[in-house]
């Protein structure tokens, strides 16, 4: 997934928001946690370029292991279960679910080592043939990019809906 990670985090955050209305945490903070979480595994690109010298597929790093994000999300869910009013617990939960969402979306047309570190085998739902250069052109010209665009449009529609709603709410 190339462009839809941040919008997917926004969709995730806005869908969770209504369900945690009892917690005194701002909508902005939940949106920020969702977007940061949905982008977080790709922060390893810094390590990939700066330290690893692009030797290893960055999806092989710990930051792209589903077990890490699933464990963190489960731990956050348990934390939130015990501390239902905790802002930190809900923000941690949204962020970690965002991380889970990231690896799921990456697995759509990209390799994800779902059983790392136990099984050294990547899995992808669909494969994009490397027919063009640079590599990202193959992804943009593949049908799966329409799904990425659909996620972006979906997020935009939610954003517009929320903006209109808050404008109406502010009207005297
Ligand atoms: Zn990624």
PDB file of C-alpha atoms and ligand atoms in Angstrom:
ATOM      1  CA  UNK A   1       0.000   0.000   0.000  1.00  0.00           C
ATOM      2  CA  UNK A   2       1.412   3.368  -0.993  1.00  0.00           C
ATOM      3  CA  UNK A   3      -0.951   6.285  -0.403  1.00  0.00           C
ATOM      4  CA  UNK A   4      -3.864   4.885   1.612  1.00  0.00           C
ATOM      5  CA  UNK A   5      -2.234   4.283   5.013  1.00  0.00           C
ATOM      6  CA  UNK A   6      -2.940   7.727   6.503  1.00  0.00           C
ATOM      7  CA  UNK A   7      -6.539   7.849   5.138  1.00  0.00           C
ATOM      8  CA  UNK A   8      -7.156   4.330   6.473  1.00  0.00           C
ATOM      9  CA  UNK A   9      -6.008   5.505   9.919  1.00  0.00           C
ATOM     10  CA  UNK A  10      -8.440   8.404   9.690  1.00  0.00           C
ATOM     11  CA  UNK A  11     -11.319   6.052   8.798  1.00  0.00           C
ATOM     12  CA  UNK A  12     -10.335   3.767  11.683  1.00  0.00           C
ATOM     13  CA  UNK A  13     -10.161   6.656  14.182  1.00  0.00           C
ATOM     14  CA  UNK A  14     -13.522   8.140  13.158  1.00  0.00           C
ATOM     15  CA  UNK A  15     -15.206   4.735  13.322  1.00  0.00           C
ATOM     16  CA  UNK A  16     -13.870   4.111  16.846  1.00  0.00           C
ATOM     17  CA  UNK A  17     -14.666   7.644  18.049  1.00  0.00           C
ATOM     18  CA  UNK A  18     -18.400   7.127  18.580  1.00  0.00           C
ATOM     19  CA  UNK A  19     -17.795   3.975  20.571  1.00  0.00           C
ATOM     20  CA  UNK A  20     -15.544   5.616  23.130  1.00  0.00           C
ATOM     21  CA  UNK A  21     -17.600   8.759  23.689  1.00  0.00           C
ATOM     22  CA  UNK A  22     -17.443   8.122  27.452  1.00  0.00           C
ATOM     23  CA  UNK A  23     -13.699   8.841  27.541  1.00  0.00           C
ATOM     24  CA  UNK A  24     -12.802  12.528  27.857  1.00  0.00           C
ATOM     25  CA  UNK A  25     -10.375  12.564  24.968  1.00  0.00           C
ATOM     26  CA  UNK A  26     -10.556  14.960  22.047  1.00  0.00           C
ATOM     27  CA  UNK A  27     -11.536  13.837  18.565  1.00  0.00           C
ATOM     28  CA  UNK A  28      -8.286  15.387  17.298  1.00  0.00           C
ATOM     29  CA  UNK A  29      -6.198  13.180  19.615  1.00  0.00           C
ATOM     30  CA  UNK A  30      -8.019  10.028  18.456  1.00  0.00           C
ATOM     31  CA  UNK A  31      -7.557  11.009  14.793  1.00  0.00           C
ATOM     32  CA  UNK A  32      -3.858  11.719  15.419  1.00  0.00           C
ATOM     33  CA  UNK A  33      -3.393   8.343  17.150  1.00  0.00           C
ATOM     34  CA  UNK A  34      -5.179   6.540  14.296  1.00  0.00           C
ATOM     35  CA  UNK A  35      -3.103   8.200  11.581  1.00  0.00           C
ATOM     36  CA  UNK A  36       0.218   7.810  13.434  1.00  0.00           C
ATOM     37  CA  UNK A  37      -0.577   4.127  14.132  1.00  0.00           C
ATOM     38  CA  UNK A  38      -1.567   3.472  10.521  1.00  0.00           C
ATOM     39  CA  UNK A  39       1.755   4.968   9.378  1.00  0.00           C
ATOM     40  CA  UNK A  40       3.958   3.705  12.229  1.00  0.00           C
ATOM     41  CA  UNK A  41       5.322   0.466  10.698  1.00  0.00           C
ATOM     42  CA  UNK A  42       6.701   2.471   7.762  1.00  0.00           C
ATOM     43  CA  UNK A  43       8.832   4.612  10.086  1.00  0.00           C
ATOM     44  CA  UNK A  44      11.287   1.754   9.601  1.00  0.00           C
ATOM     45  CA  UNK A  45      12.056   3.278   6.188  1.00  0.00           C
ATOM     46  CA  UNK A  46      14.473   5.582   8.021  1.00  0.00           C
ATOM     47  CA  UNK A  47      16.402   2.551   9.297  1.00  0.00           C
ATOM     48  CA  UNK A  48      16.112   0.912   5.846  1.00  0.00           C
ATOM     49  CA  UNK A  49      17.690   3.872   4.036  1.00  0.00           C
ATOM     50  CA  UNK A  50      20.040   5.307   6.651  1.00  0.00           C
ATOM     51  CA  UNK A  51      21.411   2.307   8.561  1.00  0.00           C
ATOM     52  CA  UNK A  52      20.590  -0.909   6.684  1.00  0.00           C
ATOM     53  CA  UNK A  53      21.690   0.480   3.316  1.00  0.00           C
ATOM     54  CA  UNK A  54      18.561  -1.019   1.684  1.00  0.00           C
ATOM     55  CA  UNK A  55      19.847  -4.574   2.105  1.00  0.00           C
ATOM     56  CA  UNK A  56      16.756  -6.131   3.693  1.00  0.00           C
ATOM     57  CA  UNK A  57      13.103  -5.939   2.581  1.00  0.00           C
ATOM     58  CA  UNK A  58      11.741  -3.509   5.183  1.00  0.00           C
ATOM     59  CA  UNK A  59       8.672  -5.744   5.660  1.00  0.00           C
ATOM     60  CA  UNK A  60      11.068  -8.210   7.306  1.00  0.00           C
ATOM     61  CA  UNK A  61      11.805  -5.790  10.135  1.00  0.00           C
ATOM     62  CA  UNK A  62      10.185  -6.261  13.517  1.00  0.00           C
ATOM     63  CA  UNK A  63       8.124  -3.110  12.836  1.00  0.00           C
ATOM     64  CA  UNK A  64       6.213  -5.004  10.110  1.00  0.00           C
ATOM     65  CA  UNK A  65       5.687  -8.219  12.099  1.00  0.00           C
ATOM     66  CA  UNK A  66       1.961  -8.760  12.689  1.00  0.00           C
ATOM     67  CA  UNK A  67       2.690 -10.517  16.004  1.00  0.00           C
ATOM     68  CA  UNK A  68       4.145  -7.262  17.397  1.00  0.00           C
ATOM     69  CA  UNK A  69       1.114  -5.138  16.501  1.00  0.00           C
ATOM     70  CA  UNK A  70      -1.394  -7.826  17.487  1.00  0.00           C
ATOM     71  CA  UNK A  71       0.315  -8.203  20.883  1.00  0.00           C
ATOM     72  CA  UNK A  72       0.445  -4.436  21.430  1.00  0.00           C
ATOM     73  CA  UNK A  73      -3.207  -4.058  20.377  1.00  0.00           C
ATOM     74  CA  UNK A  74      -4.290  -6.889  22.693  1.00  0.00           C
ATOM     75  CA  UNK A  75      -2.301  -5.412  25.594  1.00  0.00           C
ATOM     76  CA  UNK A  76      -3.855  -1.980  24.932  1.00  0.00           C
ATOM     77  CA  UNK A  77      -7.346  -3.515  24.768  1.00  0.00           C
ATOM     78  CA  UNK A  78      -6.765  -5.189  28.139  1.00  0.00           C
ATOM     79  CA  UNK A  79      -5.428  -1.899  29.563  1.00  0.00           C
ATOM     80  CA  UNK A  80      -8.497  -0.043  28.269  1.00  0.00           C
ATOM     81  CA  UNK A  81     -10.700  -2.833  29.651  1.00  0.00           C
ATOM     82  CA  UNK A  82      -9.334  -2.152  33.153  1.00  0.00           C
ATOM     83  CA  UNK A  83      -9.086   1.637  32.813  1.00  0.00           C
ATOM     84  CA  UNK A  84     -12.121   2.698  30.762  1.00  0.00           C
ATOM     85  CA  UNK A  85     -11.575   6.391  31.516  1.00  0.00           C
ATOM     86  CA  UNK A  86      -7.880   6.401  30.661  1.00  0.00           C
ATOM     87  CA  UNK A  87      -6.972   8.686  27.762  1.00  0.00           C
ATOM     88  CA  UNK A  88      -3.591   6.999  27.369  1.00  0.00           C
ATOM     89  CA  UNK A  89      -5.212   3.556  27.157  1.00  0.00           C
ATOM     90  CA  UNK A  90      -7.664   4.520  24.422  1.00  0.00           C
ATOM     91  CA  UNK A  91      -5.016   6.401  22.436  1.00  0.00           C
ATOM     92  CA  UNK A  92      -2.658   3.431  22.733  1.00  0.00           C
ATOM     93  CA  UNK A  93      -5.444   1.100  21.574  1.00  0.00           C
ATOM     94  CA  UNK A  94      -6.295   3.255  18.528  1.00  0.00           C
ATOM     95  CA  UNK A  95      -2.601   3.581  17.642  1.00  0.00           C
ATOM     96  CA  UNK A  96      -1.886  -0.150  17.893  1.00  0.00           C
ATOM     97  CA  UNK A  97      -5.031  -1.136  15.966  1.00  0.00           C
ATOM     98  CA  UNK A  98      -3.753   1.336  13.346  1.00  0.00           C
ATOM     99  CA  UNK A  99      -0.524  -0.686  13.236  1.00  0.00           C
ATOM    100  CA  UNK A 100      -2.498  -3.916  12.732  1.00  0.00           C
ATOM    101  CA  UNK A 101      -4.477  -2.222   9.946  1.00  0.00           C
ATOM    102  CA  UNK A 102      -1.189  -1.179   8.308  1.00  0.00           C
ATOM    103  CA  UNK A 103       0.186  -4.714   8.043  1.00  0.00           C
ATOM    104  CA  UNK A 104      -3.194  -6.025   6.824  1.00  0.00           C
ATOM    105  CA  UNK A 105      -3.279  -3.374   4.081  1.00  0.00           C
ATOM    106  CA  UNK A 106       0.394  -3.977   3.224  1.00  0.00           C
ATOM    107  CA  UNK A 107      -0.460  -7.647   2.738  1.00  0.00           C
ATOM    108  CA  UNK A 108      -3.004  -6.727   0.053  1.00  0.00           C
ATOM    109  CA  UNK A 109      -0.438  -6.501  -2.749  1.00  0.00           C
ATOM    110  CA  UNK A 110       2.807  -6.569  -0.773  1.00  0.00           C
ATOM    111  CA  UNK A 111       4.629  -9.314   1.075  1.00  0.00           C
ATOM    112  CA  UNK A 112       4.051  -9.570   4.798  1.00  0.00           C
ATOM    113  CA  UNK A 113       5.769 -12.197   6.927  1.00  0.00           C
ATOM    114  CA  UNK A 114       2.573 -13.090   8.812  1.00  0.00           C
ATOM    115  CA  UNK A 115       4.167 -15.761  10.994  1.00  0.00           C
ATOM    116  CA  UNK A 116       7.476 -13.997  11.676  1.00  0.00           C
ATOM    117  CA  UNK A 117       9.640 -14.739  13.579  1.00  0.00           C
ATOM    118  CA  UNK A 118       8.539 -18.412  13.499  1.00  0.00           C
ATOM    119  CA  UNK A 119       8.111 -18.996   9.762  1.00  0.00           C
ATOM    120  CA  UNK A 120      10.276 -17.193   7.207  1.00  0.00           C
ATOM    121  CA  UNK A 121       7.616 -16.994   4.504  1.00  0.00           C
ATOM    122  CA  UNK A 122       5.951 -13.882   3.041  1.00  0.00           C
ATOM    123  CA  UNK A 123       2.251 -13.774   2.168  1.00  0.00           C
ATOM    124  CA  UNK A 124       0.406 -11.404  -0.186  1.00  0.00           C
ATOM    125  CA  UNK A 125      -3.238 -11.481  -1.289  1.00  0.00           C
ATOM    126  CA  UNK A 126      -2.355 -10.370  -4.819  1.00  0.00           C
ATOM    127  CA  UNK A 127       0.919  -9.909  -6.648  1.00  0.00           C
ATOM    128  CA  UNK A 128       1.904  -6.882  -8.696  1.00  0.00           C
ATOM    129  CA  UNK A 129       4.182  -7.834 -11.579  1.00  0.00           C
ATOM    130  CA  UNK A 130       7.252  -5.592 -11.767  1.00  0.00           C
ATOM    131  CA  UNK A 131       6.617  -4.428 -15.333  1.00  0.00           C
ATOM    132  CA  UNK A 132       7.604  -0.781 -15.018  1.00  0.00           C
ATOM    133  CA  UNK A 133      10.435   1.338 -13.693  1.00  0.00           C
ATOM    134  CA  UNK A 134      10.551   2.928 -11.150  1.00  0.00           C
ATOM    135  CA  UNK A 135       8.947   0.153  -9.046  1.00  0.00           C
ATOM    136  CA  UNK A 136       6.073   2.317  -7.795  1.00  0.00           C
ATOM    137  CA  UNK A 137       4.784   2.827 -11.343  1.00  0.00           C
ATOM    138  CA  UNK A 138       3.868  -0.885 -11.472  1.00  0.00           C
ATOM    139  CA  UNK A 139       1.765  -0.356  -8.340  1.00  0.00           C
ATOM    140  CA  UNK A 140       0.073   2.807  -9.625  1.00  0.00           C
ATOM    141  CA  UNK A 141      -0.855   1.121 -12.930  1.00  0.00           C
ATOM    142  CA  UNK A 142      -2.169  -2.031 -11.194  1.00  0.00           C
ATOM    143  CA  UNK A 143      -5.920  -2.414 -10.530  1.00  0.00           C
ATOM    144  CA  UNK A 144      -5.222  -2.525  -6.786  1.00  0.00           C
ATOM    145  CA  UNK A 145      -4.403   1.167  -6.900  1.00  0.00           C
ATOM    146  CA  UNK A 146      -8.131   1.792  -7.486  1.00  0.00           C
ATOM    147  CA  UNK A 147      -8.682   0.287  -4.019  1.00  0.00           C
ATOM    148  CA  UNK A 148      -6.126   2.746  -2.599  1.00  0.00           C
ATOM    149  CA  UNK A 149      -7.950   5.618  -4.297  1.00  0.00           C
ATOM    150  CA  UNK A 150     -11.298   4.325  -3.000  1.00  0.00           C
ATOM    151  CA  UNK A 151      -9.917   4.357   0.586  1.00  0.00           C
ATOM    152  CA  UNK A 152      -8.719   7.963   0.046  1.00  0.00           C
ATOM    153  CA  UNK A 153     -12.129   9.044  -1.316  1.00  0.00           C
ATOM    154  CA  UNK A 154     -13.896   7.255   1.551  1.00  0.00           C
ATOM    155  CA  UNK A 155     -11.742   9.143   4.083  1.00  0.00           C
ATOM    156  CA  UNK A 156     -12.386  12.419   2.245  1.00  0.00           C
ATOM    157  CA  UNK A 157     -16.149  11.851   2.348  1.00  0.00           C
ATOM    158  CA  UNK A 158     -16.003  11.188   6.108  1.00  0.00           C
ATOM    159  CA  UNK A 159     -13.866  14.314   6.549  1.00  0.00           C
ATOM    160  CA  UNK A 160     -16.344  16.440   4.563  1.00  0.00           C
ATOM    161  CA  UNK A 161     -19.265  14.947   6.463  1.00  0.00           C
ATOM    162  CA  UNK A 162     -17.638  15.742   9.800  1.00  0.00           C
ATOM    163  CA  UNK A 163     -16.693  19.284   8.689  1.00  0.00           C
ATOM    164  CA  UNK A 164     -20.262  20.014   7.535  1.00  0.00           C
ATOM    165  CA  UNK A 165     -21.607  18.563  10.766  1.00  0.00           C
ATOM    166  CA  UNK A 166     -19.388  20.761  12.938  1.00  0.00           C
ATOM    167  CA  UNK A 167     -20.278  23.827  10.827  1.00  0.00           C
ATOM    168  CA  UNK A 168     -23.979  23.121  11.409  1.00  0.00           C
ATOM    169  CA  UNK A 169     -23.345  22.582  15.115  1.00  0.00           C
ATOM    170  CA  UNK A 170     -21.594  25.953  15.351  1.00  0.00           C
ATOM    171  CA  UNK A 171     -24.460  27.811  13.653  1.00  0.00           C
ATOM    172  CA  UNK A 172     -26.427  29.954  16.140  1.00  0.00           C
TER     173      UNK A 172
HETATM  174 ZN1  LIG B   1       4.384  -0.816   5.455  1.00  0.00          ZN
END
